[in-house]
Amino acid sequence: MKLGLSVRVCAAALVLAAALTGLVVREGLARAHGREVTLAIDAYDPRSVLSGHYVRFQLIDTTPPGQPCPPGTQAPNADWVGLSRADGRYRVTGAAASRHEAQALGEVVVRGHATCAGHLEDAARPIRLDVGVDRMHTDQRHAEAIARALTARDGPPALAVISVDDSGKARLKGLIVQGRRIGLSWF
């Protein structure tokens, strides 16, 4: 017995819809069950013609003035970053080539890279952090409002709320802008 074309198309559509739903549910569960960390951010342009509206940001940190860069943050092969809680958020405490080495540097380890500019003498040294999280998609009105708040530079620092799972993968949970938490909403 041959199935008609419309039955095969409907069956394929149902399989694809179930796979997409499963992916969203799996990512949502991973995001909900990971260790929550907050990291300081800097804002970028919230709009893109091809990608839709989003708030793009860079995860950042700084060393205390006059302090050296955290260990491993100037090494090119450091693929794991150690984070520790300080000052009400998480800070970069080191980077290493292996997860095991990074665990000795911080209470939370995440896959990614931390790069510290080591040429400043008495000033705070900037640390750029790349863990695969750099934007939050939202509608145009919210993206523009968040971008304005991020660039205003008044009030408390803006933070990204990130979930880190047991394998060290980072997933964005939301942003904290001017003391207000803005979460992801899938439905």
mmCIF file of C-alpha atoms in Angstrom:
data_model
loop_
_atom_site.group_PDB
_atom_site.id
_atom_site.type_symbol
_atom_site.label_atom_id
_atom_site.label_comp_id
_atom_site.label_asym_id
_atom_site.label_seq_id
_atom_site.Cartn_x
_atom_site.Cartn_y
_atom_site.Cartn_z
ATOM 1 C CA MET A 1 0.000 0.000 0.000
ATOM 2 C CA LYS A 2 1.453 3.353 -1.083
ATOM 3 C CA LEU A 3 0.890 6.419 1.013
ATOM 4 C CA GLY A 4 -0.239 9.533 -0.781
ATOM 5 C CA LEU A 5 2.002 12.546 -1.150
ATOM 6 C CA SER A 6 -0.042 14.630 1.291
ATOM 7 C CA VAL A 7 0.230 11.927 3.990
ATOM 8 C CA ARG A 8 4.015 11.733 3.549
ATOM 9 C CA VAL A 9 4.357 15.526 3.702
ATOM 10 C CA CYS A 10 2.233 15.666 6.865
ATOM 11 C CA ALA A 11 4.255 12.851 8.450
ATOM 12 C CA ALA A 12 7.533 14.626 7.643
ATOM 13 C CA ALA A 13 6.161 17.896 9.054
ATOM 14 C CA LEU A 14 5.113 16.145 12.279
ATOM 15 C CA VAL A 15 8.554 14.523 12.687
ATOM 16 C CA LEU A 16 10.304 17.876 12.148
ATOM 17 C CA ALA A 17 7.944 19.692 14.533
ATOM 18 C CA ALA A 18 8.515 17.017 17.196
ATOM 19 C CA ALA A 19 12.303 17.281 16.740
ATOM 20 C CA LEU A 20 12.200 21.065 17.059
ATOM 21 C CA THR A 21 9.973 20.879 20.140
ATOM 22 C CA GLY A 22 12.312 18.301 21.672
ATOM 23 C CA LEU A 23 15.309 20.566 21.035
ATOM 24 C CA VAL A 24 13.617 23.560 22.690
ATOM 25 C CA VAL A 25 12.540 21.481 25.690
ATOM 26 C CA ARG A 26 16.011 19.900 26.072
ATOM 27 C CA GLU A 27 17.767 23.291 25.916
ATOM 28 C CA GLY A 28 15.245 24.769 28.355
ATOM 29 C CA LEU A 29 15.860 21.953 30.845
ATOM 30 C CA ALA A 30 19.633 22.294 30.486
ATOM 31 C CA ARG A 31 19.344 26.061 31.026
ATOM 32 C CA ALA A 32 17.146 25.573 34.106
ATOM 33 C CA HIS A 33 19.361 22.931 35.746
ATOM 34 C CA GLY A 34 22.793 24.494 35.147
ATOM 35 C CA ARG A 35 24.732 26.559 37.681
ATOM 36 C CA GLU A 36 23.680 30.197 37.405
ATOM 37 C CA VAL A 37 26.469 32.765 37.129
ATOM 38 C CA THR A 38 26.300 36.511 36.486
ATOM 39 C CA LEU A 39 28.995 38.237 34.446
ATOM 40 C CA ALA A 40 29.477 41.907 33.568
ATOM 41 C CA ILE A 41 28.683 42.937 29.989
ATOM 42 C CA ASP A 42 29.254 45.772 27.552
ATOM 43 C CA ALA A 43 26.641 46.542 24.837
ATOM 44 C CA TYR A 44 26.728 46.557 21.044
ATOM 45 C CA ASP A 45 24.218 47.357 18.274
ATOM 46 C CA PRO A 46 20.767 45.766 18.897
ATOM 47 C CA ARG A 47 19.657 45.418 15.257
ATOM 48 C CA SER A 48 20.536 43.392 12.192
ATOM 49 C CA VAL A 49 18.583 43.277 8.964
ATOM 50 C CA LEU A 50 19.274 39.560 8.453
ATOM 51 C CA SER A 51 19.261 38.301 12.058
ATOM 52 C CA GLY A 52 16.320 40.219 13.482
ATOM 53 C CA HIS A 53 16.358 42.311 16.625
ATOM 54 C CA TYR A 54 18.691 41.442 19.430
ATOM 55 C CA VAL A 55 20.917 42.944 22.072
ATOM 56 C CA ARG A 56 24.511 42.053 21.344
ATOM 57 C CA PHE A 57 27.001 42.220 24.199
ATOM 58 C CA GLN A 58 30.560 41.368 25.167
ATOM 59 C CA LEU A 59 31.281 39.599 28.456
ATOM 60 C CA ILE A 60 33.902 41.652 30.279
ATOM 61 C CA ASP A 61 35.830 41.770 33.515
ATOM 62 C CA THR A 62 38.728 43.811 34.896
ATOM 63 C CA THR A 63 41.575 43.203 37.265
ATOM 64 C CA PRO A 64 41.962 45.425 40.309
ATOM 65 C CA PRO A 65 44.238 48.399 39.485
ATOM 66 C CA GLY A 66 47.898 47.411 39.513
ATOM 67 C CA GLN A 67 47.159 43.662 39.739
ATOM 68 C CA PRO A 68 48.475 41.186 37.157
ATOM 69 C CA CYS A 69 46.223 39.324 34.755
ATOM 70 C CA PRO A 70 44.687 36.100 36.134
ATOM 71 C CA PRO A 71 46.800 33.006 35.355
ATOM 72 C CA GLY A 72 46.409 31.644 31.822
ATOM 73 C CA THR A 73 44.435 34.597 30.439
ATOM 74 C CA GLN A 74 47.321 35.529 28.166
ATOM 75 C CA ALA A 75 47.877 31.961 26.910
ATOM 76 C CA PRO A 76 46.547 31.157 23.412
ATOM 77 C CA ASN A 77 45.622 27.517 24.165
ATOM 78 C CA ALA A 78 43.541 28.068 27.321
ATOM 79 C CA ASP A 79 40.130 26.593 26.405
ATOM 80 C CA TRP A 80 38.660 26.515 29.931
ATOM 81 C CA VAL A 81 37.952 29.485 32.200
ATOM 82 C CA GLY A 82 37.721 29.456 35.982
ATOM 83 C CA LEU A 83 35.140 31.789 37.564
ATOM 84 C CA SER A 84 34.694 32.697 41.227
ATOM 85 C CA ARG A 85 32.072 34.762 43.008
ATOM 86 C CA ALA A 86 33.187 38.240 44.127
ATOM 87 C CA ASP A 87 31.506 41.641 44.405
ATOM 88 C CA GLY A 88 28.013 40.195 43.833
ATOM 89 C CA ARG A 89 28.880 38.550 40.503
ATOM 90 C CA TYR A 90 31.343 36.081 39.043
ATOM 91 C CA ARG A 91 34.854 37.165 38.028
ATOM 92 C CA VAL A 92 37.513 35.537 35.870
ATOM 93 C CA THR A 93 40.086 33.920 38.187
ATOM 94 C CA GLY A 94 42.123 32.090 35.562
ATOM 95 C CA ALA A 95 42.198 30.083 32.349
ATOM 96 C CA ALA A 96 43.763 26.726 31.510
ATOM 97 C CA ALA A 97 44.188 24.223 28.704
ATOM 98 C CA SER A 98 42.197 21.510 30.504
ATOM 99 C CA ARG A 99 39.069 21.360 32.607
ATOM 100 C CA HIS A 100 40.994 19.742 35.462
ATOM 101 C CA GLU A 101 43.530 22.596 35.569
ATOM 102 C CA ALA A 102 40.745 25.215 35.397
ATOM 103 C CA GLN A 103 38.941 23.634 38.370
ATOM 104 C CA ALA A 104 41.902 24.603 40.542
ATOM 105 C CA LEU A 105 41.477 28.247 39.444
ATOM 106 C CA GLY A 106 37.792 28.841 40.159
ATOM 107 C CA GLU A 107 34.628 27.483 41.704
ATOM 108 C CA VAL A 108 32.866 27.264 38.305
ATOM 109 C CA VAL A 109 34.550 26.228 35.051
ATOM 110 C CA VAL A 110 33.201 27.029 31.617
ATOM 111 C CA ARG A 111 34.387 26.182 28.108
ATOM 112 C CA GLY A 112 35.692 29.309 26.429
ATOM 113 C CA HIS A 113 38.487 31.836 26.313
ATOM 114 C CA ALA A 114 39.485 34.731 28.560
ATOM 115 C CA THR A 115 41.910 37.301 27.166
ATOM 116 C CA CYS A 116 43.577 39.849 29.440
ATOM 117 C CA ALA A 117 45.396 42.920 28.141
ATOM 118 C CA GLY A 118 48.623 42.795 30.109
ATOM 119 C CA HIS A 119 50.284 46.057 29.123
ATOM 120 C CA LEU A 120 48.674 48.445 31.599
ATOM 121 C CA GLU A 121 50.832 49.378 34.595
ATOM 122 C CA ASP A 122 48.722 51.004 37.318
ATOM 123 C CA ALA A 123 45.251 50.836 35.789
ATOM 124 C CA ALA A 124 42.703 48.040 35.826
ATOM 125 C CA ARG A 125 43.366 45.516 33.054
ATOM 126 C CA PRO A 126 40.433 44.597 30.813
ATOM 127 C CA ILE A 127 39.543 40.921 30.403
ATOM 128 C CA ARG A 128 37.392 39.825 27.444
ATOM 129 C CA LEU A 129 35.471 36.597 27.939
ATOM 130 C CA ASP A 130 34.116 34.430 25.114
ATOM 131 C CA VAL A 131 31.972 31.472 26.183
ATOM 132 C CA GLY A 132 29.720 31.311 23.108
ATOM 133 C CA VAL A 133 27.088 33.658 24.538
ATOM 134 C CA ASP A 134 26.957 37.126 22.984
ATOM 135 C CA ARG A 135 23.382 38.109 22.148
ATOM 136 C CA MET A 136 19.791 37.996 23.316
ATOM 137 C CA HIS A 137 17.060 38.026 20.669
ATOM 138 C CA THR A 138 13.924 39.975 21.477
ATOM 139 C CA ASP A 139 11.392 42.171 19.730
ATOM 140 C CA GLN A 140 12.441 45.562 18.342
ATOM 141 C CA ARG A 141 10.948 47.665 21.121
ATOM 142 C CA HIS A 142 12.636 45.661 23.894
ATOM 143 C CA ALA A 143 15.973 45.408 22.029
ATOM 144 C CA GLU A 144 16.156 49.165 21.558
ATOM 145 C CA ALA A 145 15.155 49.884 25.171
ATOM 146 C CA ILE A 146 17.735 47.441 26.533
ATOM 147 C CA ALA A 147 20.434 48.873 24.245
ATOM 148 C CA ARG A 148 19.647 52.425 25.428
ATOM 149 C CA ALA A 149 19.842 51.317 29.054
ATOM 150 C CA LEU A 150 23.149 49.501 28.456
ATOM 151 C CA THR A 151 24.770 52.495 26.789
ATOM 152 C CA ALA A 152 23.481 55.000 29.390
ATOM 153 C CA ARG A 153 26.257 53.935 31.821
ATOM 154 C CA ASP A 154 24.328 55.181 34.852
ATOM 155 C CA GLY A 155 23.147 52.902 37.601
ATOM 156 C CA PRO A 156 24.413 49.445 38.517
ATOM 157 C CA PRO A 157 26.546 47.505 35.999
ATOM 158 C CA ALA A 158 24.735 45.425 33.393
ATOM 159 C CA LEU A 159 25.079 41.669 33.830
ATOM 160 C CA ALA A 160 24.452 38.566 31.750
ATOM 161 C CA VAL A 161 22.797 35.681 33.605
ATOM 162 C CA ILE A 162 24.314 32.467 32.309
ATOM 163 C CA SER A 163 23.643 28.827 33.077
ATOM 164 C CA VAL A 164 26.716 26.564 33.056
ATOM 165 C CA ASP A 165 25.982 22.836 32.808
ATOM 166 C CA ASP A 166 28.093 19.952 34.130
ATOM 167 C CA SER A 167 30.033 19.713 30.852
ATOM 168 C CA GLY A 168 31.002 23.414 31.026
ATOM 169 C CA LYS A 169 28.656 24.645 28.289
ATOM 170 C CA ALA A 170 27.277 28.155 28.817
ATOM 171 C CA ARG A 171 23.683 29.095 27.949
ATOM 172 C CA LEU A 172 22.141 32.536 28.287
ATOM 173 C CA LYS A 173 19.256 32.832 30.771
ATOM 174 C CA GLY A 174 18.771 36.583 30.574
ATOM 175 C CA LEU A 175 20.197 40.000 31.353
ATOM 176 C CA ILE A 176 20.145 42.270 34.389
ATOM 177 C CA VAL A 177 19.955 45.883 33.217
ATOM 178 C CA GLN A 178 19.582 48.791 35.638
ATOM 179 C CA GLY A 179 18.782 46.308 38.409
ATOM 180 C CA ARG A 180 15.923 44.684 36.436
ATOM 181 C CA ARG A 181 16.157 41.050 35.281
ATOM 182 C CA ILE A 182 15.043 40.371 31.723
ATOM 183 C CA GLY A 183 14.642 36.659 31.043
ATOM 184 C CA LEU A 184 14.259 34.649 27.888
ATOM 185 C CA SER A 185 10.682 33.818 27.007
ATOM 186 C CA TRP A 186 10.172 30.968 24.569
ATOM 187 C CA PHE A 187 6.408 30.770 24.740
#
